Amino acid sequence: MPTTFEAVVIMGSDDWTPDSIAHALPDAGMRMEFVRQLNTTPLSGLAALGETWIKVIEDLKAAAERGRELHAYQRQHGGQLPEQYTDVTDLIVESRAA
């Protein structure tokens, strides 16, 4: 059964509503920011705002799919990353420790 995020993203662009956009955002902070922008955007800018947030949702869905594919690859190859990836875990840990 698809999550709300997955189910809403399947919709066509003509089917989006502010409510469906808000429900498709996977994080409460993102939903709050969308609603804040929705409430402060002039009517003339609402279509552009909607398109911006629909793109965010579509990009998140694509990133989640890439993550699932990468995880499957790692499971099949003993945790190794594909050649085109660079493991930056140590750089992140070092930057957070500094």
PDB file of C-alpha atoms in Angstrom:
ATOM      1  CA  MET A   1       0.000   0.000   0.000  1.00  0.00           C
ATOM      2  CA  PRO A   2       1.536   3.358  -0.995  1.00  0.00           C
ATOM      3  CA  THR A   3       2.222   6.028   1.591  1.00  0.00           C
ATOM      4  CA  THR A   4       0.307   9.311   1.374  1.00  0.00           C
ATOM      5  CA  PHE A   5       3.439  10.831  -0.160  1.00  0.00           C
ATOM      6  CA  GLU A   6       3.637   8.132  -2.849  1.00  0.00           C
ATOM      7  CA  ALA A   7      -0.091   8.152  -3.550  1.00  0.00           C
ATOM      8  CA  VAL A   8      -0.299  11.911  -3.991  1.00  0.00           C
ATOM      9  CA  VAL A   9       2.777  12.108  -6.214  1.00  0.00           C
ATOM     10  CA  ILE A  10       1.110   9.706  -8.664  1.00  0.00           C
ATOM     11  CA  MET A  11      -1.454  12.408  -9.420  1.00  0.00           C
ATOM     12  CA  GLY A  12      -1.319  14.398 -12.640  1.00  0.00           C
ATOM     13  CA  SER A  13      -0.384  18.066 -12.443  1.00  0.00           C
ATOM     14  CA  ASP A  14      -4.016  19.119 -13.049  1.00  0.00           C
ATOM     15  CA  ASP A  15      -5.119  17.181  -9.961  1.00  0.00           C
ATOM     16  CA  TRP A  16      -2.947  19.026  -7.424  1.00  0.00           C
ATOM     17  CA  THR A  17      -4.591  21.144  -4.747  1.00  0.00           C
ATOM     18  CA  PRO A  18      -2.986  23.032  -1.850  1.00  0.00           C
ATOM     19  CA  ASP A  19      -4.245  20.259   0.431  1.00  0.00           C
ATOM     20  CA  SER A  20      -2.751  17.473  -1.689  1.00  0.00           C
ATOM     21  CA  ILE A  21       0.570  19.314  -1.917  1.00  0.00           C
ATOM     22  CA  ALA A  22       0.661  19.730   1.866  1.00  0.00           C
ATOM     23  CA  HIS A  23      -0.159  16.052   2.405  1.00  0.00           C
ATOM     24  CA  ALA A  24       2.527  14.959  -0.051  1.00  0.00           C
ATOM     25  CA  LEU A  25       5.271  16.804   1.833  1.00  0.00           C
ATOM     26  CA  PRO A  26       6.956  14.242   4.093  1.00  0.00           C
ATOM     27  CA  ASP A  27       8.058  16.610   6.837  1.00  0.00           C
ATOM     28  CA  ALA A  28       5.993  18.793   9.186  1.00  0.00           C
ATOM     29  CA  GLY A  29       8.435  21.679   8.777  1.00  0.00           C
ATOM     30  CA  MET A  30       8.078  21.560   5.003  1.00  0.00           C
ATOM     31  CA  ARG A  31       4.288  21.509   5.315  1.00  0.00           C
ATOM     32  CA  MET A  32       4.380  24.515   7.642  1.00  0.00           C
ATOM     33  CA  GLU A  33       6.622  26.421   5.222  1.00  0.00           C
ATOM     34  CA  PHE A  34       4.345  25.591   2.288  1.00  0.00           C
ATOM     35  CA  VAL A  35       1.262  26.786   4.193  1.00  0.00           C
ATOM     36  CA  ARG A  36       3.090  29.938   5.296  1.00  0.00           C
ATOM     37  CA  GLN A  37       4.046  30.699   1.687  1.00  0.00           C
ATOM     38  CA  LEU A  38       0.542  29.850   0.498  1.00  0.00           C
ATOM     39  CA  ASN A  39      -0.948  32.319   2.954  1.00  0.00           C
ATOM     40  CA  THR A  40       1.477  35.137   2.130  1.00  0.00           C
ATOM     41  CA  THR A  41       1.663  34.820  -1.661  1.00  0.00           C
ATOM     42  CA  PRO A  42      -0.469  37.176  -3.762  1.00  0.00           C
ATOM     43  CA  LEU A  43      -3.172  35.424  -5.776  1.00  0.00           C
ATOM     44  CA  SER A  44      -1.265  36.163  -8.975  1.00  0.00           C
ATOM     45  CA  GLY A  45       1.666  34.062  -7.713  1.00  0.00           C
ATOM     46  CA  LEU A  46      -0.207  31.010  -6.463  1.00  0.00           C
ATOM     47  CA  ALA A  47       0.208  28.959  -9.649  1.00  0.00           C
ATOM     48  CA  ALA A  48       3.982  29.498  -9.623  1.00  0.00           C
ATOM     49  CA  LEU A  49       4.116  28.654  -5.920  1.00  0.00           C
ATOM     50  CA  GLY A  50       2.217  25.438  -6.541  1.00  0.00           C
ATOM     51  CA  GLU A  51       4.549  24.459  -9.384  1.00  0.00           C
ATOM     52  CA  THR A  52       7.577  25.129  -7.174  1.00  0.00           C
ATOM     53  CA  TRP A  53       6.294  22.848  -4.430  1.00  0.00           C
ATOM     54  CA  ILE A  54       5.168  20.156  -6.884  1.00  0.00           C
ATOM     55  CA  LYS A  55       8.761  20.129  -8.217  1.00  0.00           C
ATOM     56  CA  VAL A  56      10.055  19.745  -4.637  1.00  0.00           C
ATOM     57  CA  ILE A  57       7.746  16.750  -4.156  1.00  0.00           C
ATOM     58  CA  GLU A  58       8.771  15.175  -7.469  1.00  0.00           C
ATOM     59  CA  ASP A  59      12.473  15.714  -6.688  1.00  0.00           C
ATOM     60  CA  LEU A  60      12.028  14.111  -3.254  1.00  0.00           C
ATOM     61  CA  LYS A  61      10.279  11.128  -4.824  1.00  0.00           C
ATOM     62  CA  ALA A  62      13.106  10.710  -7.353  1.00  0.00           C
ATOM     63  CA  ALA A  63      15.742  10.977  -4.605  1.00  0.00           C
ATOM     64  CA  ALA A  64      13.928   8.367  -2.509  1.00  0.00           C
ATOM     65  CA  GLU A  65      13.875   6.015  -5.497  1.00  0.00           C
ATOM     66  CA  ARG A  66      17.622   6.553  -6.084  1.00  0.00           C
ATOM     67  CA  GLY A  67      18.193   5.800  -2.400  1.00  0.00           C
ATOM     68  CA  ARG A  68      16.241   2.541  -2.654  1.00  0.00           C
ATOM     69  CA  GLU A  69      18.237   1.558  -5.765  1.00  0.00           C
ATOM     70  CA  LEU A  70      21.523   2.370  -4.034  1.00  0.00           C
ATOM     71  CA  HIS A  71      20.501   0.370  -0.970  1.00  0.00           C
ATOM     72  CA  ALA A  72      19.614  -2.614  -3.162  1.00  0.00           C
ATOM     73  CA  TYR A  73      23.000  -2.345  -4.903  1.00  0.00           C
ATOM     74  CA  GLN A  74      24.811  -2.244  -1.563  1.00  0.00           C
ATOM     75  CA  ARG A  75      22.898  -5.268  -0.310  1.00  0.00           C
ATOM     76  CA  GLN A  76      23.957  -7.207  -3.413  1.00  0.00           C
ATOM     77  CA  HIS A  77      27.591  -6.052  -3.247  1.00  0.00           C
ATOM     78  CA  GLY A  78      28.503  -6.372   0.417  1.00  0.00           C
ATOM     79  CA  GLY A  79      27.883  -2.738   1.279  1.00  0.00           C
ATOM     80  CA  GLN A  80      30.042  -1.335  -1.506  1.00  0.00           C
ATOM     81  CA  LEU A  81      29.026   1.800  -3.374  1.00  0.00           C
ATOM     82  CA  PRO A  82      28.773   1.798  -7.177  1.00  0.00           C
ATOM     83  CA  GLU A  83      31.863   3.219  -8.944  1.00  0.00           C
ATOM     84  CA  GLN A  84      30.176   6.550  -9.741  1.00  0.00           C
ATOM     85  CA  TYR A  85      29.606   7.296  -6.017  1.00  0.00           C
ATOM     86  CA  THR A  86      32.116   8.715  -3.561  1.00  0.00           C
ATOM     87  CA  ASP A  87      31.784   7.896   0.127  1.00  0.00           C
ATOM     88  CA  VAL A  88      31.968  11.215   1.997  1.00  0.00           C
ATOM     89  CA  THR A  89      30.961   9.845   5.400  1.00  0.00           C
ATOM     90  CA  ASP A  90      34.348  10.661   6.956  1.00  0.00           C
ATOM     91  CA  LEU A  91      34.221  14.249   5.649  1.00  0.00           C
ATOM     92  CA  ILE A  92      30.777  14.751   7.159  1.00  0.00           C
ATOM     93  CA  VAL A  93      31.814  13.298  10.515  1.00  0.00           C
ATOM     94  CA  GLU A  94      34.937  15.504  10.560  1.00  0.00           C
ATOM     95  CA  SER A  95      32.994  18.672   9.681  1.00  0.00           C
ATOM     96  CA  ARG A  96      30.470  18.014  12.448  1.00  0.00           C
ATOM     97  CA  ALA A  97      33.207  17.382  14.997  1.00  0.00           C
ATOM     98  CA  ALA A  98      34.935  20.679  14.191  1.00  0.00           C
TER      99      ALA A  98
END
